[in-house]
Amino acid sequence: MILKVLPSLNAAAASEAARLGGKELRRFNLLSGRVVEMTVEALEALAKHPGVHSISIDAPIEAKAVSASHLRVTSGAAAAQQAYGAKGTGIGIAIIDSGIANIPDLNNVVKSVNFTGDGLGPGSDPFGHGTHVAGLAAGKGTTSNGRFRGIAPEASLIDLRVLNGEGAGYGSRQRLDEASA
């Protein structure tokens, strides 16, 4: 188990874990915590100690190779495309974010409006988040040979840039009614 303790009570919590029969497997130097092995009963008792902030399972983790875009599977986009042929044709998706970069996967941007006042033109995303969101929504999968496509790859994208290079903006500059013209 991963035992996170309050820094001021670190020693007291460690003593209590040892008193309850816990075996310390690892101590973290930068964090107030340690990995301990102990019985469930001892763990329940230790959880009541005032120095214990939290206890979590030290579960094994493993990276998996991705054979297809997990977004398309988990969102149901792949099933909708197979069953109904739905790919976003004739649909416009407005991305109100930090912009959409000019990249091959996102060559379906039909309009760009920059509300930030920074002077950057269409095809710019100095923060990167808008491009990420646009890819999830309507990326074509061009650079991955179709492996990583958005939910609606044939949809048109409308880039409404309201966030600057730090990912911040002002509500008063979000004149979205102007963009619909």
mmCIF file with all atom_site columns, C-alpha atoms in Angstrom:
data_model
loop_
_atom_site.group_PDB
_atom_site.id
_atom_site.type_symbol
_atom_site.label_atom_id
_atom_site.label_alt_id
_atom_site.label_comp_id
_atom_site.label_asym_id
_atom_site.label_entity_id
_atom_site.label_seq_id
_atom_site.pdbx_PDB_ins_code
_atom_site.Cartn_x
_atom_site.Cartn_y
_atom_site.Cartn_z
_atom_site.occupancy
_atom_site.B_iso_or_equiv
_atom_site.pdbx_formal_charge
_atom_site.auth_seq_id
_atom_site.auth_comp_id
_atom_site.auth_asym_id
_atom_site.auth_atom_id
_atom_site.pdbx_PDB_model_num
ATOM 1   C CA . MET A 1 1   ? 0.000   0.000  0.000   1.00 0.00 ? 1   MET A CA 1
ATOM 2   C CA . ILE A 1 2   ? 1.095   3.570  -0.573  1.00 0.00 ? 2   ILE A CA 1
ATOM 3   C CA . LEU A 1 3   ? 0.849   5.458  2.684   1.00 0.00 ? 3   LEU A CA 1
ATOM 4   C CA . LYS A 1 4   ? 0.776   9.243  2.372   1.00 0.00 ? 4   LYS A CA 1
ATOM 5   C CA . VAL A 1 5   ? 1.277   11.005 5.699   1.00 0.00 ? 5   VAL A CA 1
ATOM 6   C CA . LEU A 1 6   ? 1.180   14.560 6.980   1.00 0.00 ? 6   LEU A CA 1
ATOM 7   C CA . PRO A 1 7   ? 4.773   15.883 7.072   1.00 0.00 ? 7   PRO A CA 1
ATOM 8   C CA . SER A 1 8   ? 4.488   17.006 10.696  1.00 0.00 ? 8   SER A CA 1
ATOM 9   C CA . LEU A 1 9   ? 3.370   13.526 11.778  1.00 0.00 ? 9   LEU A CA 1
ATOM 10  C CA . ASN A 1 10  ? 5.518   11.467 9.425   1.00 0.00 ? 10  ASN A CA 1
ATOM 11  C CA . ALA A 1 11  ? 7.585   9.782  12.168  1.00 0.00 ? 11  ALA A CA 1
ATOM 12  C CA . ALA A 1 12  ? 4.531   9.076  14.329  1.00 0.00 ? 12  ALA A CA 1
ATOM 13  C CA . ALA A 1 13  ? 2.632   7.472  11.431  1.00 0.00 ? 13  ALA A CA 1
ATOM 14  C CA . ALA A 1 14  ? 5.676   5.362  10.500  1.00 0.00 ? 14  ALA A CA 1
ATOM 15  C CA . SER A 1 15  ? 5.989   4.192  14.112  1.00 0.00 ? 15  SER A CA 1
ATOM 16  C CA . GLU A 1 16  ? 2.320   3.284  14.195  1.00 0.00 ? 16  GLU A CA 1
ATOM 17  C CA . ALA A 1 17  ? 2.634   1.319  10.939  1.00 0.00 ? 17  ALA A CA 1
ATOM 18  C CA . ALA A 1 18  ? 5.587   -0.617 12.388  1.00 0.00 ? 18  ALA A CA 1
ATOM 19  C CA . ARG A 1 19  ? 3.736   -1.221 15.689  1.00 0.00 ? 19  ARG A CA 1
ATOM 20  C CA . LEU A 1 20  ? 0.831   -2.707 13.729  1.00 0.00 ? 20  LEU A CA 1
ATOM 21  C CA . GLY A 1 21  ? 3.191   -5.128 11.972  1.00 0.00 ? 21  GLY A CA 1
ATOM 22  C CA . GLY A 1 22  ? 3.669   -3.199 8.758   1.00 0.00 ? 22  GLY A CA 1
ATOM 23  C CA . LYS A 1 23  ? 6.775   -3.861 6.700   1.00 0.00 ? 23  LYS A CA 1
ATOM 24  C CA . GLU A 1 24  ? 8.231   -0.781 5.009   1.00 0.00 ? 24  GLU A CA 1
ATOM 25  C CA . LEU A 1 25  ? 9.178   -1.587 1.418   1.00 0.00 ? 25  LEU A CA 1
ATOM 26  C CA . ARG A 1 26  ? 10.144  1.895  0.276   1.00 0.00 ? 26  ARG A CA 1
ATOM 27  C CA . ARG A 1 27  ? 10.401  5.415  1.646   1.00 0.00 ? 27  ARG A CA 1
ATOM 28  C CA . PHE A 1 28  ? 9.891   8.435  -0.586  1.00 0.00 ? 28  PHE A CA 1
ATOM 29  C CA . ASN A 1 29  ? 12.462  11.199 -0.190  1.00 0.00 ? 29  ASN A CA 1
ATOM 30  C CA . LEU A 1 30  ? 10.548  14.034 -1.817  1.00 0.00 ? 30  LEU A CA 1
ATOM 31  C CA . LEU A 1 31  ? 7.087   13.110 -0.561  1.00 0.00 ? 31  LEU A CA 1
ATOM 32  C CA . SER A 1 32  ? 5.820   12.420 2.921   1.00 0.00 ? 32  SER A CA 1
ATOM 33  C CA . GLY A 1 33  ? 5.038   8.827  2.240   1.00 0.00 ? 33  GLY A CA 1
ATOM 34  C CA . ARG A 1 34  ? 6.159   5.273  2.003   1.00 0.00 ? 34  ARG A CA 1
ATOM 35  C CA . VAL A 1 35  ? 5.146   1.910  0.594   1.00 0.00 ? 35  VAL A CA 1
ATOM 36  C CA . VAL A 1 36  ? 4.161   -0.580 3.283   1.00 0.00 ? 36  VAL A CA 1
ATOM 37  C CA . GLU A 1 37  ? 2.942   -4.138 3.357   1.00 0.00 ? 37  GLU A CA 1
ATOM 38  C CA . MET A 1 38  ? 0.472   -5.066 6.100   1.00 0.00 ? 38  MET A CA 1
ATOM 39  C CA . THR A 1 39  ? -2.712  -6.983 6.855   1.00 0.00 ? 39  THR A CA 1
ATOM 40  C CA . VAL A 1 40  ? -6.118  -5.526 6.092   1.00 0.00 ? 40  VAL A CA 1
ATOM 41  C CA . GLU A 1 41  ? -6.921  -5.343 9.811   1.00 0.00 ? 41  GLU A CA 1
ATOM 42  C CA . ALA A 1 42  ? -3.706  -3.412 10.526  1.00 0.00 ? 42  ALA A CA 1
ATOM 43  C CA . LEU A 1 43  ? -4.390  -1.141 7.565   1.00 0.00 ? 43  LEU A CA 1
ATOM 44  C CA . GLU A 1 44  ? -7.866  -0.320 8.897   1.00 0.00 ? 44  GLU A CA 1
ATOM 45  C CA . ALA A 1 45  ? -6.357  0.604  12.267  1.00 0.00 ? 45  ALA A CA 1
ATOM 46  C CA . LEU A 1 46  ? -3.613  2.681  10.645  1.00 0.00 ? 46  LEU A CA 1
ATOM 47  C CA . ALA A 1 47  ? -6.174  4.612  8.580   1.00 0.00 ? 47  ALA A CA 1
ATOM 48  C CA . LYS A 1 48  ? -7.522  6.083  11.845  1.00 0.00 ? 48  LYS A CA 1
ATOM 49  C CA . HIS A 1 49  ? -4.135  7.567  12.808  1.00 0.00 ? 49  HIS A CA 1
ATOM 50  C CA . PRO A 1 50  ? -4.174  11.412 12.677  1.00 0.00 ? 50  PRO A CA 1
ATOM 51  C CA . GLY A 1 51  ? -0.923  11.483 10.720  1.00 0.00 ? 51  GLY A CA 1
ATOM 52  C CA . VAL A 1 52  ? -2.290  9.435  7.808   1.00 0.00 ? 52  VAL A CA 1
ATOM 53  C CA . HIS A 1 53  ? -3.447  11.590 4.917   1.00 0.00 ? 53  HIS A CA 1
ATOM 54  C CA . SER A 1 54  ? -4.399  8.772  2.550   1.00 0.00 ? 54  SER A CA 1
ATOM 55  C CA . ILE A 1 55  ? -3.818  5.124  1.723   1.00 0.00 ? 55  ILE A CA 1
ATOM 56  C CA . SER A 1 56  ? -3.922  3.743  -1.793  1.00 0.00 ? 56  SER A CA 1
ATOM 57  C CA . ILE A 1 57  ? -3.190  0.461  -3.498  1.00 0.00 ? 57  ILE A CA 1
ATOM 58  C CA . ASP A 1 58  ? 0.282   0.087  -4.991  1.00 0.00 ? 58  ASP A CA 1
ATOM 59  C CA . ALA A 1 59  ? -1.095  -1.659 -8.046  1.00 0.00 ? 59  ALA A CA 1
ATOM 60  C CA . PRO A 1 60  ? 1.086   -2.706 -10.965 1.00 0.00 ? 60  PRO A CA 1
ATOM 61  C CA . ILE A 1 61  ? 0.736   -0.545 -14.066 1.00 0.00 ? 61  ILE A CA 1
ATOM 62  C CA . GLU A 1 62  ? 1.548   -1.404 -17.633 1.00 0.00 ? 62  GLU A CA 1
ATOM 63  C CA . ALA A 1 63  ? 1.515   0.506  -20.904 1.00 0.00 ? 63  ALA A CA 1
ATOM 64  C CA . LYS A 1 64  ? -0.364  -1.143 -23.732 1.00 0.00 ? 64  LYS A CA 1
ATOM 65  C CA . ALA A 1 65  ? 0.157   -0.766 -27.428 1.00 0.00 ? 65  ALA A CA 1
ATOM 66  C CA . VAL A 1 66  ? -2.797  0.919  -29.091 1.00 0.00 ? 66  VAL A CA 1
ATOM 67  C CA . SER A 1 67  ? -4.042  -0.819 -32.205 1.00 0.00 ? 67  SER A CA 1
ATOM 68  C CA . ALA A 1 68  ? -6.767  1.703  -32.962 1.00 0.00 ? 68  ALA A CA 1
ATOM 69  C CA . SER A 1 69  ? -7.874  5.012  -31.559 1.00 0.00 ? 69  SER A CA 1
ATOM 70  C CA . HIS A 1 70  ? -9.338  4.262  -28.143 1.00 0.00 ? 70  HIS A CA 1
ATOM 71  C CA . LEU A 1 71  ? -11.407 7.453  -28.405 1.00 0.00 ? 71  LEU A CA 1
ATOM 72  C CA . ARG A 1 72  ? -13.276 6.118  -31.415 1.00 0.00 ? 72  ARG A CA 1
ATOM 73  C CA . VAL A 1 73  ? -14.038 2.847  -29.630 1.00 0.00 ? 73  VAL A CA 1
ATOM 74  C CA . THR A 1 74  ? -14.934 4.184  -26.166 1.00 0.00 ? 74  THR A CA 1
ATOM 75  C CA . SER A 1 75  ? -17.065 7.048  -27.500 1.00 0.00 ? 75  SER A CA 1
ATOM 76  C CA . GLY A 1 76  ? -19.067 4.794  -29.795 1.00 0.00 ? 76  GLY A CA 1
ATOM 77  C CA . ALA A 1 77  ? -17.857 6.661  -32.899 1.00 0.00 ? 77  ALA A CA 1
ATOM 78  C CA . ALA A 1 78  ? -16.538 3.489  -34.507 1.00 0.00 ? 78  ALA A CA 1
ATOM 79  C CA . ALA A 1 79  ? -19.841 1.670  -33.937 1.00 0.00 ? 79  ALA A CA 1
ATOM 80  C CA . ALA A 1 80  ? -21.861 4.630  -35.265 1.00 0.00 ? 80  ALA A CA 1
ATOM 81  C CA . GLN A 1 81  ? -19.709 4.797  -38.373 1.00 0.00 ? 81  GLN A CA 1
ATOM 82  C CA . GLN A 1 82  ? -20.080 1.073  -38.998 1.00 0.00 ? 82  GLN A CA 1
ATOM 83  C CA . ALA A 1 83  ? -23.815 0.926  -38.319 1.00 0.00 ? 83  ALA A CA 1
ATOM 84  C CA . TYR A 1 84  ? -24.947 4.229  -39.838 1.00 0.00 ? 84  TYR A CA 1
ATOM 85  C CA . GLY A 1 85  ? -22.044 5.513  -41.898 1.00 0.00 ? 85  GLY A CA 1
ATOM 86  C CA . ALA A 1 86  ? -21.918 8.604  -39.639 1.00 0.00 ? 86  ALA A CA 1
ATOM 87  C CA . LYS A 1 87  ? -18.664 10.490 -40.156 1.00 0.00 ? 87  LYS A CA 1
ATOM 88  C CA . GLY A 1 88  ? -19.698 14.085 -39.582 1.00 0.00 ? 88  GLY A CA 1
ATOM 89  C CA . THR A 1 89  ? -20.463 14.916 -43.219 1.00 0.00 ? 89  THR A CA 1
ATOM 90  C CA . GLY A 1 90  ? -22.376 18.200 -43.400 1.00 0.00 ? 90  GLY A CA 1
ATOM 91  C CA . ILE A 1 91  ? -21.737 19.020 -39.736 1.00 0.00 ? 91  ILE A CA 1
ATOM 92  C CA . GLY A 1 92  ? -19.833 22.041 -38.432 1.00 0.00 ? 92  GLY A CA 1
ATOM 93  C CA . ILE A 1 93  ? -18.058 21.824 -35.079 1.00 0.00 ? 93  ILE A CA 1
ATOM 94  C CA . ALA A 1 94  ? -16.983 25.045 -33.371 1.00 0.00 ? 94  ALA A CA 1
ATOM 95  C CA . ILE A 1 95  ? -13.792 24.723 -31.342 1.00 0.00 ? 95  ILE A CA 1
ATOM 96  C CA . ILE A 1 96  ? -13.802 27.590 -28.831 1.00 0.00 ? 96  ILE A CA 1
ATOM 97  C CA . ASP A 1 97  ? -10.301 27.302 -27.426 1.00 0.00 ? 97  ASP A CA 1
ATOM 98  C CA . SER A 1 98  ? -6.694  28.339 -28.124 1.00 0.00 ? 98  SER A CA 1
ATOM 99  C CA . GLY A 1 99  ? -6.842  27.969 -31.911 1.00 0.00 ? 99  GLY A CA 1
ATOM 100 C CA . ILE A 1 100 ? -6.301  25.168 -34.408 1.00 0.00 ? 100 ILE A CA 1
ATOM 101 C CA . ALA A 1 101 ? -2.830  24.697 -35.859 1.00 0.00 ? 101 ALA A CA 1
ATOM 102 C CA . ASN A 1 102 ? -2.392  24.240 -39.582 1.00 0.00 ? 102 ASN A CA 1
ATOM 103 C CA . ILE A 1 103 ? -1.573  20.531 -39.711 1.00 0.00 ? 103 ILE A CA 1
ATOM 104 C CA . PRO A 1 104 ? -2.500  17.819 -42.278 1.00 0.00 ? 104 PRO A CA 1
ATOM 105 C CA . ASP A 1 105 ? -4.927  16.046 -39.919 1.00 0.00 ? 105 ASP A CA 1
ATOM 106 C CA . LEU A 1 106 ? -6.950  19.240 -39.511 1.00 0.00 ? 106 LEU A CA 1
ATOM 107 C CA . ASN A 1 107 ? -7.259  20.555 -43.067 1.00 0.00 ? 107 ASN A CA 1
ATOM 108 C CA . ASN A 1 108 ? -11.048 20.758 -42.603 1.00 0.00 ? 108 ASN A CA 1
ATOM 109 C CA . VAL A 1 109 ? -11.074 24.207 -40.910 1.00 0.00 ? 109 VAL A CA 1
ATOM 110 C CA . VAL A 1 110 ? -13.575 26.336 -42.842 1.00 0.00 ? 110 VAL A CA 1
ATOM 111 C CA . LYS A 1 111 ? -13.469 29.501 -40.718 1.00 0.00 ? 111 LYS A CA 1
ATOM 112 C CA . SER A 1 112 ? -11.065 31.016 -38.195 1.00 0.00 ? 112 SER A CA 1
ATOM 113 C CA . VAL A 1 113 ? -11.718 34.006 -35.949 1.00 0.00 ? 113 VAL A CA 1
ATOM 114 C CA . ASN A 1 114 ? -9.155  35.254 -33.427 1.00 0.00 ? 114 ASN A CA 1
ATOM 115 C CA . PHE A 1 115 ? -10.735 37.096 -30.489 1.00 0.00 ? 115 PHE A CA 1
ATOM 116 C CA . THR A 1 116 ? -7.509  37.438 -28.463 1.00 0.00 ? 116 THR A CA 1
ATOM 117 C CA . GLY A 1 117 ? -6.148  40.554 -30.138 1.00 0.00 ? 117 GLY A CA 1
ATOM 118 C CA . ASP A 1 118 ? -2.627  39.103 -30.427 1.00 0.00 ? 118 ASP A CA 1
ATOM 119 C CA . GLY A 1 119 ? -2.489  39.481 -34.202 1.00 0.00 ? 119 GLY A CA 1
ATOM 120 C CA . LEU A 1 120 ? -1.875  35.815 -35.032 1.00 0.00 ? 120 LEU A CA 1
ATOM 121 C CA . GLY A 1 121 ? -3.620  34.645 -38.158 1.00 0.00 ? 121 GLY A CA 1
ATOM 122 C CA . PRO A 1 122 ? -5.556  31.494 -39.031 1.00 0.00 ? 122 PRO A CA 1
ATOM 123 C CA . GLY A 1 123 ? -3.782  28.189 -38.478 1.00 0.00 ? 123 GLY A CA 1
ATOM 124 C CA . SER A 1 124 ? -2.120  29.235 -35.229 1.00 0.00 ? 124 SER A CA 1
ATOM 125 C CA . ASP A 1 125 ? -2.447  27.678 -31.793 1.00 0.00 ? 125 ASP A CA 1
ATOM 126 C CA . PRO A 1 126 ? 0.266   28.985 -29.470 1.00 0.00 ? 126 PRO A CA 1
ATOM 127 C CA . PHE A 1 127 ? -1.056  26.986 -26.500 1.00 0.00 ? 127 PHE A CA 1
ATOM 128 C CA . GLY A 1 128 ? -1.811  23.680 -28.272 1.00 0.00 ? 128 GLY A CA 1
ATOM 129 C CA . HIS A 1 129 ? -4.998  22.729 -26.475 1.00 0.00 ? 129 HIS A CA 1
ATOM 130 C CA . GLY A 1 130 ? -7.381  23.784 -29.234 1.00 0.00 ? 130 GLY A CA 1
ATOM 131 C CA . THR A 1 131 ? -5.522  21.660 -31.765 1.00 0.00 ? 131 THR A CA 1
ATOM 132 C CA . HIS A 1 132 ? -5.784  18.676 -29.411 1.00 0.00 ? 132 HIS A CA 1
ATOM 133 C CA . VAL A 1 133 ? -9.536  19.182 -28.972 1.00 0.00 ? 133 VAL A CA 1
ATOM 134 C CA . ALA A 1 134 ? -10.051 19.661 -32.717 1.00 0.00 ? 134 ALA A CA 1
ATOM 135 C CA . GLY A 1 135 ? -8.172  16.414 -33.385 1.00 0.00 ? 135 GLY A CA 1
ATOM 136 C CA . LEU A 1 136 ? -10.408 14.498 -30.993 1.00 0.00 ? 136 LEU A CA 1
ATOM 137 C CA . ALA A 1 137 ? -13.505 15.946 -32.620 1.00 0.00 ? 137 ALA A CA 1
ATOM 138 C CA . ALA A 1 138 ? -12.648 15.870 -36.315 1.00 0.00 ? 138 ALA A CA 1
ATOM 139 C CA . GLY A 1 139 ? -9.063  14.819 -36.986 1.00 0.00 ? 139 GLY A CA 1
ATOM 140 C CA . LYS A 1 140 ? -8.709  12.996 -40.298 1.00 0.00 ? 140 LYS A CA 1
ATOM 141 C CA . GLY A 1 141 ? -5.930  10.621 -39.247 1.00 0.00 ? 141 GLY A CA 1
ATOM 142 C CA . THR A 1 142 ? -3.804  11.667 -42.233 1.00 0.00 ? 142 THR A CA 1
ATOM 143 C CA . THR A 1 143 ? -0.428  11.452 -40.513 1.00 0.00 ? 143 THR A CA 1
ATOM 144 C CA . SER A 1 144 ? -1.235  8.121  -38.843 1.00 0.00 ? 144 SER A CA 1
ATOM 145 C CA . ASN A 1 145 ? -2.647  6.416  -41.956 1.00 0.00 ? 145 ASN A CA 1
ATOM 146 C CA . GLY A 1 146 ? -6.135  6.575  -40.435 1.00 0.00 ? 146 GLY A CA 1
ATOM 147 C CA . ARG A 1 147 ? -5.150  4.950  -37.156 1.00 0.00 ? 147 ARG A CA 1
ATOM 148 C CA . PHE A 1 148 ? -5.942  8.022  -35.053 1.00 0.00 ? 148 PHE A CA 1
ATOM 149 C CA . ARG A 1 149 ? -9.009  9.781  -36.415 1.00 0.00 ? 149 ARG A CA 1
ATOM 150 C CA . GLY A 1 150 ? -11.411 12.017 -34.587 1.00 0.00 ? 150 GLY A CA 1
ATOM 151 C CA . ILE A 1 151 ? -15.015 11.148 -33.833 1.00 0.00 ? 151 ILE A CA 1
ATOM 152 C CA . ALA A 1 152 ? -16.315 12.981 -36.922 1.00 0.00 ? 152 ALA A CA 1
ATOM 153 C CA . PRO A 1 153 ? -13.440 13.133 -39.438 1.00 0.00 ? 153 PRO A CA 1
ATOM 154 C CA . GLU A 1 154 ? -15.564 14.544 -42.259 1.00 0.00 ? 154 GLU A CA 1
ATOM 155 C CA . ALA A 1 155 ? -17.008 17.408 -40.198 1.00 0.00 ? 155 ALA A CA 1
ATOM 156 C CA . SER A 1 156 ? -16.059 21.011 -40.890 1.00 0.00 ? 156 SER A CA 1
ATOM 157 C CA . LEU A 1 157 ? -14.195 22.834 -38.113 1.00 0.00 ? 157 LEU A CA 1
ATOM 158 C CA . ILE A 1 158 ? -14.824 26.415 -37.057 1.00 0.00 ? 158 ILE A CA 1
ATOM 159 C CA . ASP A 1 159 ? -11.819 27.804 -35.158 1.00 0.00 ? 159 ASP A CA 1
ATOM 160 C CA . LEU A 1 160 ? -12.930 30.396 -32.591 1.00 0.00 ? 160 LEU A CA 1
ATOM 161 C CA . ARG A 1 161 ? -9.739  31.393 -30.783 1.00 0.00 ? 161 ARG A CA 1
ATOM 162 C CA . VAL A 1 162 ? -10.468 32.933 -27.367 1.00 0.00 ? 162 VAL A CA 1
ATOM 163 C CA . LEU A 1 163 ? -7.381  31.763 -25.431 1.00 0.00 ? 163 LEU A CA 1
ATOM 164 C CA . ASN A 1 164 ? -3.866  33.180 -25.780 1.00 0.00 ? 164 ASN A CA 1
ATOM 165 C CA . GLY A 1 165 ? -0.475  31.454 -25.667 1.00 0.00 ? 165 GLY A CA 1
ATOM 166 C CA . GLU A 1 166 ? -0.831  30.864 -21.917 1.00 0.00 ? 166 GLU A CA 1
ATOM 167 C CA . GLY A 1 167 ? -4.288  29.342 -22.280 1.00 0.00 ? 167 GLY A CA 1
ATOM 168 C CA . ALA A 1 168 ? -6.020  32.424 -20.821 1.00 0.00 ? 168 ALA A CA 1
ATOM 169 C CA . GLY A 1 169 ? -8.525  34.913 -22.183 1.00 0.00 ? 169 GLY A CA 1
ATOM 170 C CA . TYR A 1 170 ? -11.173 37.460 -21.265 1.00 0.00 ? 170 TYR A CA 1
ATOM 171 C CA . GLY A 1 171 ? -14.898 36.817 -21.339 1.00 0.00 ? 171 GLY A CA 1
ATOM 172 C CA . SER A 1 172 ? -15.505 40.298 -22.784 1.00 0.00 ? 172 SER A CA 1
ATOM 173 C CA . ARG A 1 173 ? -13.511 39.373 -25.889 1.00 0.00 ? 173 ARG A CA 1
ATOM 174 C CA . GLN A 1 174 ? -15.559 36.288 -26.624 1.00 0.00 ? 174 GLN A CA 1
ATOM 175 C CA . ARG A 1 175 ? -17.830 38.013 -29.142 1.00 0.00 ? 175 ARG A CA 1
ATOM 176 C CA . LEU A 1 176 ? -19.104 34.746 -30.530 1.00 0.00 ? 176 LEU A CA 1
ATOM 177 C CA . ASP A 1 177 ? -22.120 36.361 -32.143 1.00 0.00 ? 177 ASP A CA 1
ATOM 178 C CA . GLU A 1 178 ? -19.718 38.047 -34.600 1.00 0.00 ? 178 GLU A CA 1
ATOM 179 C CA . ALA A 1 179 ? -18.271 34.676 -35.592 1.00 0.00 ? 179 ALA A CA 1
ATOM 180 C CA . SER A 1 180 ? -21.626 33.308 -36.702 1.00 0.00 ? 180 SER A CA 1
ATOM 181 C CA . ALA A 1 181 ? -21.929 35.917 -39.426 1.00 0.00 ? 181 ALA A CA 1
#
